[in-house]
XYZ file of C-alpha atoms in Angstrom:
202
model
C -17.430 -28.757 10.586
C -13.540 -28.948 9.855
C -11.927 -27.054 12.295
C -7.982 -25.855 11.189
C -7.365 -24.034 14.348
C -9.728 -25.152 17.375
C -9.863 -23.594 20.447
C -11.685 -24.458 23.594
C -11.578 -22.269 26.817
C -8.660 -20.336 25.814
C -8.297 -17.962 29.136
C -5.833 -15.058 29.796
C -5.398 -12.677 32.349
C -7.616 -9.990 30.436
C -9.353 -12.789 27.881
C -11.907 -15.355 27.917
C -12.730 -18.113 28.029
C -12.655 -17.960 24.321
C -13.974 -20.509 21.639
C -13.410 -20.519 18.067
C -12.960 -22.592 15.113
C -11.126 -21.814 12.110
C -11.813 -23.338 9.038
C -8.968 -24.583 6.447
C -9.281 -21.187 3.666
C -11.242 -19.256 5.913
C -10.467 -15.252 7.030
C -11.915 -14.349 9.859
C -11.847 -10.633 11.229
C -11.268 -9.770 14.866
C -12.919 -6.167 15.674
C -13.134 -4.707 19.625
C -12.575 -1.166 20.713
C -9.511 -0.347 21.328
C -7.884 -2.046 24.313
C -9.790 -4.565 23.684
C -7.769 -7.386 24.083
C -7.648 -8.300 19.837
C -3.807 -8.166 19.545
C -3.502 -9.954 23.189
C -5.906 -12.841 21.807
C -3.538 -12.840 18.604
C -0.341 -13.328 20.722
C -2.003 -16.173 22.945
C -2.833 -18.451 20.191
C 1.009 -17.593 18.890
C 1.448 -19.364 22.364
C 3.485 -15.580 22.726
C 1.925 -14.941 25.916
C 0.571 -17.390 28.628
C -2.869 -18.481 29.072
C -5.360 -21.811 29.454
C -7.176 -23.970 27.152
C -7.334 -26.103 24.127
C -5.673 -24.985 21.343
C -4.977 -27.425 18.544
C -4.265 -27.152 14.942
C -5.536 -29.751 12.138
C -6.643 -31.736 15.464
C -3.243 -31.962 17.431
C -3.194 -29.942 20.562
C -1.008 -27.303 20.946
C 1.611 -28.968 23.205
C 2.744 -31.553 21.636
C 4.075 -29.090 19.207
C 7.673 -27.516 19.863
C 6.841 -23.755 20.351
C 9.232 -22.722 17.639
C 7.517 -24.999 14.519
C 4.016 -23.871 16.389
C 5.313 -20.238 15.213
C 6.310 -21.045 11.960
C 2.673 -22.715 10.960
C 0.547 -20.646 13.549
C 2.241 -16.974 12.376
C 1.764 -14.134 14.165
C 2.187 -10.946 11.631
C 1.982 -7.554 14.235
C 1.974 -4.238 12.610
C 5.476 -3.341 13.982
C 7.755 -6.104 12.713
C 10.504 -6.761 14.858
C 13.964 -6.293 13.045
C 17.414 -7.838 14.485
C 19.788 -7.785 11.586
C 21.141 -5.203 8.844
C 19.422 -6.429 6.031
C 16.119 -7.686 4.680
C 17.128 -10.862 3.721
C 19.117 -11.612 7.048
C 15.175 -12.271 8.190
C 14.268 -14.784 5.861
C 13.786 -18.245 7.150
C 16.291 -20.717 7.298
C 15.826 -22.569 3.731
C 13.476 -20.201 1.840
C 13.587 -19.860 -1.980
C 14.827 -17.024 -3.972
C 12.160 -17.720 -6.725
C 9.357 -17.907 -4.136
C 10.599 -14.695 -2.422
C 10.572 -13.034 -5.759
C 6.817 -13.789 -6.600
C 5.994 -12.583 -3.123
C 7.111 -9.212 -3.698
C 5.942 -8.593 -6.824
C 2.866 -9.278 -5.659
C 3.359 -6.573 -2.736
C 4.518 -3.788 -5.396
C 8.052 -4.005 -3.988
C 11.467 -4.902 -6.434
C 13.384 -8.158 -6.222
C 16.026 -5.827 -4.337
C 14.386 -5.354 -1.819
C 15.698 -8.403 -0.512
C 18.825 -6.791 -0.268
C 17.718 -3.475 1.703
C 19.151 -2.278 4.760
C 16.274 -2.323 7.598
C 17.199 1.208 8.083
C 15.975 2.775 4.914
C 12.593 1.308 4.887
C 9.871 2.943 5.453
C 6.925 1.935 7.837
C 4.882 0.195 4.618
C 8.063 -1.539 3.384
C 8.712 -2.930 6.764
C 5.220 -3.837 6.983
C 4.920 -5.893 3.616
C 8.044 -7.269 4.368
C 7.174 -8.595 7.637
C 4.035 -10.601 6.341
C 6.672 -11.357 3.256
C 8.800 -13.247 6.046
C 5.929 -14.716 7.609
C 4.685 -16.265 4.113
C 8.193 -17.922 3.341
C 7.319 -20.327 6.622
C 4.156 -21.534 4.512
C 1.893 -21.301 7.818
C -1.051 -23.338 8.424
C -2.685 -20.070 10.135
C -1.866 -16.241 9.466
C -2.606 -13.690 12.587
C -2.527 -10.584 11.383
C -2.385 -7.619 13.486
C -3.396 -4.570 11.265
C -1.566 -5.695 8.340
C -2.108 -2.828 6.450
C -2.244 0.105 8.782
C 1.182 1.810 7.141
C -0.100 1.449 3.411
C -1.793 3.514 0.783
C -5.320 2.063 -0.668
C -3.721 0.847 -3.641
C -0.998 -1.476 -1.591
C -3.797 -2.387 1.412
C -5.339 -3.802 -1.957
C -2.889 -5.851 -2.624
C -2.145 -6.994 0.143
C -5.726 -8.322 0.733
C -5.588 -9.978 -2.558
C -2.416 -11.494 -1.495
C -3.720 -13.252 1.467
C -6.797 -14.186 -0.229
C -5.060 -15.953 -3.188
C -2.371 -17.216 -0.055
C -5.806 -18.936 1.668
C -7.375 -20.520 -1.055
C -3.695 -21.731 -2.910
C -2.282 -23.375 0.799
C -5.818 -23.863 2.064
C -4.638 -22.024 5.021
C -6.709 -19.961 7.671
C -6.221 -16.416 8.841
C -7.833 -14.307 11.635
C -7.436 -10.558 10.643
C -7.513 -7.773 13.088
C -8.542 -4.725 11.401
C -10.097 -0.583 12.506
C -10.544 0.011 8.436
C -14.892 -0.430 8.259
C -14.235 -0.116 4.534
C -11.715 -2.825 4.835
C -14.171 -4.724 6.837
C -16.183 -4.725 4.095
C -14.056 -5.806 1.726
C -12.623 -8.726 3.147
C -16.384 -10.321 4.543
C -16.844 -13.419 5.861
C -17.150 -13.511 9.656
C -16.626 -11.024 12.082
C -16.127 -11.640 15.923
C -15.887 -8.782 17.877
C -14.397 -8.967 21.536
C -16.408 -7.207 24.470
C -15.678 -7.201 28.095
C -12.886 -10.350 27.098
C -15.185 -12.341 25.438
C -17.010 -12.997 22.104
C -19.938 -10.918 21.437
C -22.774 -13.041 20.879
């Protein structure tokens, strides 16, 4: 079995030890109660917050990687977006194209200028779409997703899915998907690995 992301014995203070394998076009869902530990096992394979283990993506381990270019292909998308400058496109990432920007949000339902938005006049769903928006532009080799959709209406949560689906199978990327939404769940498939008492469920 092809493993995209690998990880062996990944240990936090709260987490683990933790094994997974993530196959190249593969979504897998992360479900726990809440508290958990799903958005803490997010952040630890973002290498956000410290922990133990193999990690290693296409096969090369996770520290031979500079951190930065680990976050741009191993993306960590939570459902508050952080936001530092006056305008949406102040966020983009360094070399991104206007033309690939553009098909991105009309895929999300949003207009081309949105790129041009003040942060302050979004609303939660904008800043939400546009968050994962940002996070696309890197082209990452693995999406986390921390309730990607938790702001948006059923018609937009729709789209989004489809957008990460089509996102998966065109870049034969990964994702693992954090989600409370059973019908969501259902929707997406595939696997499911629920977290109890810091580990996997078996």
């Amino acid at each position: 079995m092809e493993c995209l992301l690998e990880v062996e014995g990944l240990q936090t203070a709260q987490l683990g030890p933790l094994d997974l394998c993530l196959q190249p076009g593969e979504l897998v869902q992360i479900s726990g109660a809440s508290g958990s530990g799903k958005s803490l096992l997010l952040r630890a394979l973002a290498d956000l917050d410290p922990g133990s283990g193999a990690v290693r993506l296409a096969g090369q381990d996770r520290g031979d990687i500079a951190p930065p270019e680990w976050r741009r292909q191993v993306a960590y998308v939570p459902a508050e977006t952080a936001w530092w400058a006056p305008r949406v496109a102040e966020h983009l990432p360094a070399g991104w194209e206007r033309g690939q920007a553009l098909a991105w949000l009309e895929r999300m339902s949003l207009p081309d200028e949105a790129l041009g938005w003040e942060i302050e006049r979004l609303s939660s769903g904008e800043r939400q779409r546009l968050g994962l928006l940002r996070a696309l532009l890197n082209r990452p080799r693995v999406l986390l997703l921390d309730e990607p959709t938790a702001n948006l209406d059923l018609e937009n949560t729709r789209r989004i899915e489809r957008a990460v689906r089509s996102y998966l199978a065109e870049a034969g990327a990964g994702a693992l998907w954090v989600s409370h939404d059973t019908l969501q769940r259902s929707r997406l498939g595939g696997r499911i690995l629920e977290i109890q008492g810091g580990r996997f469920a078996r």
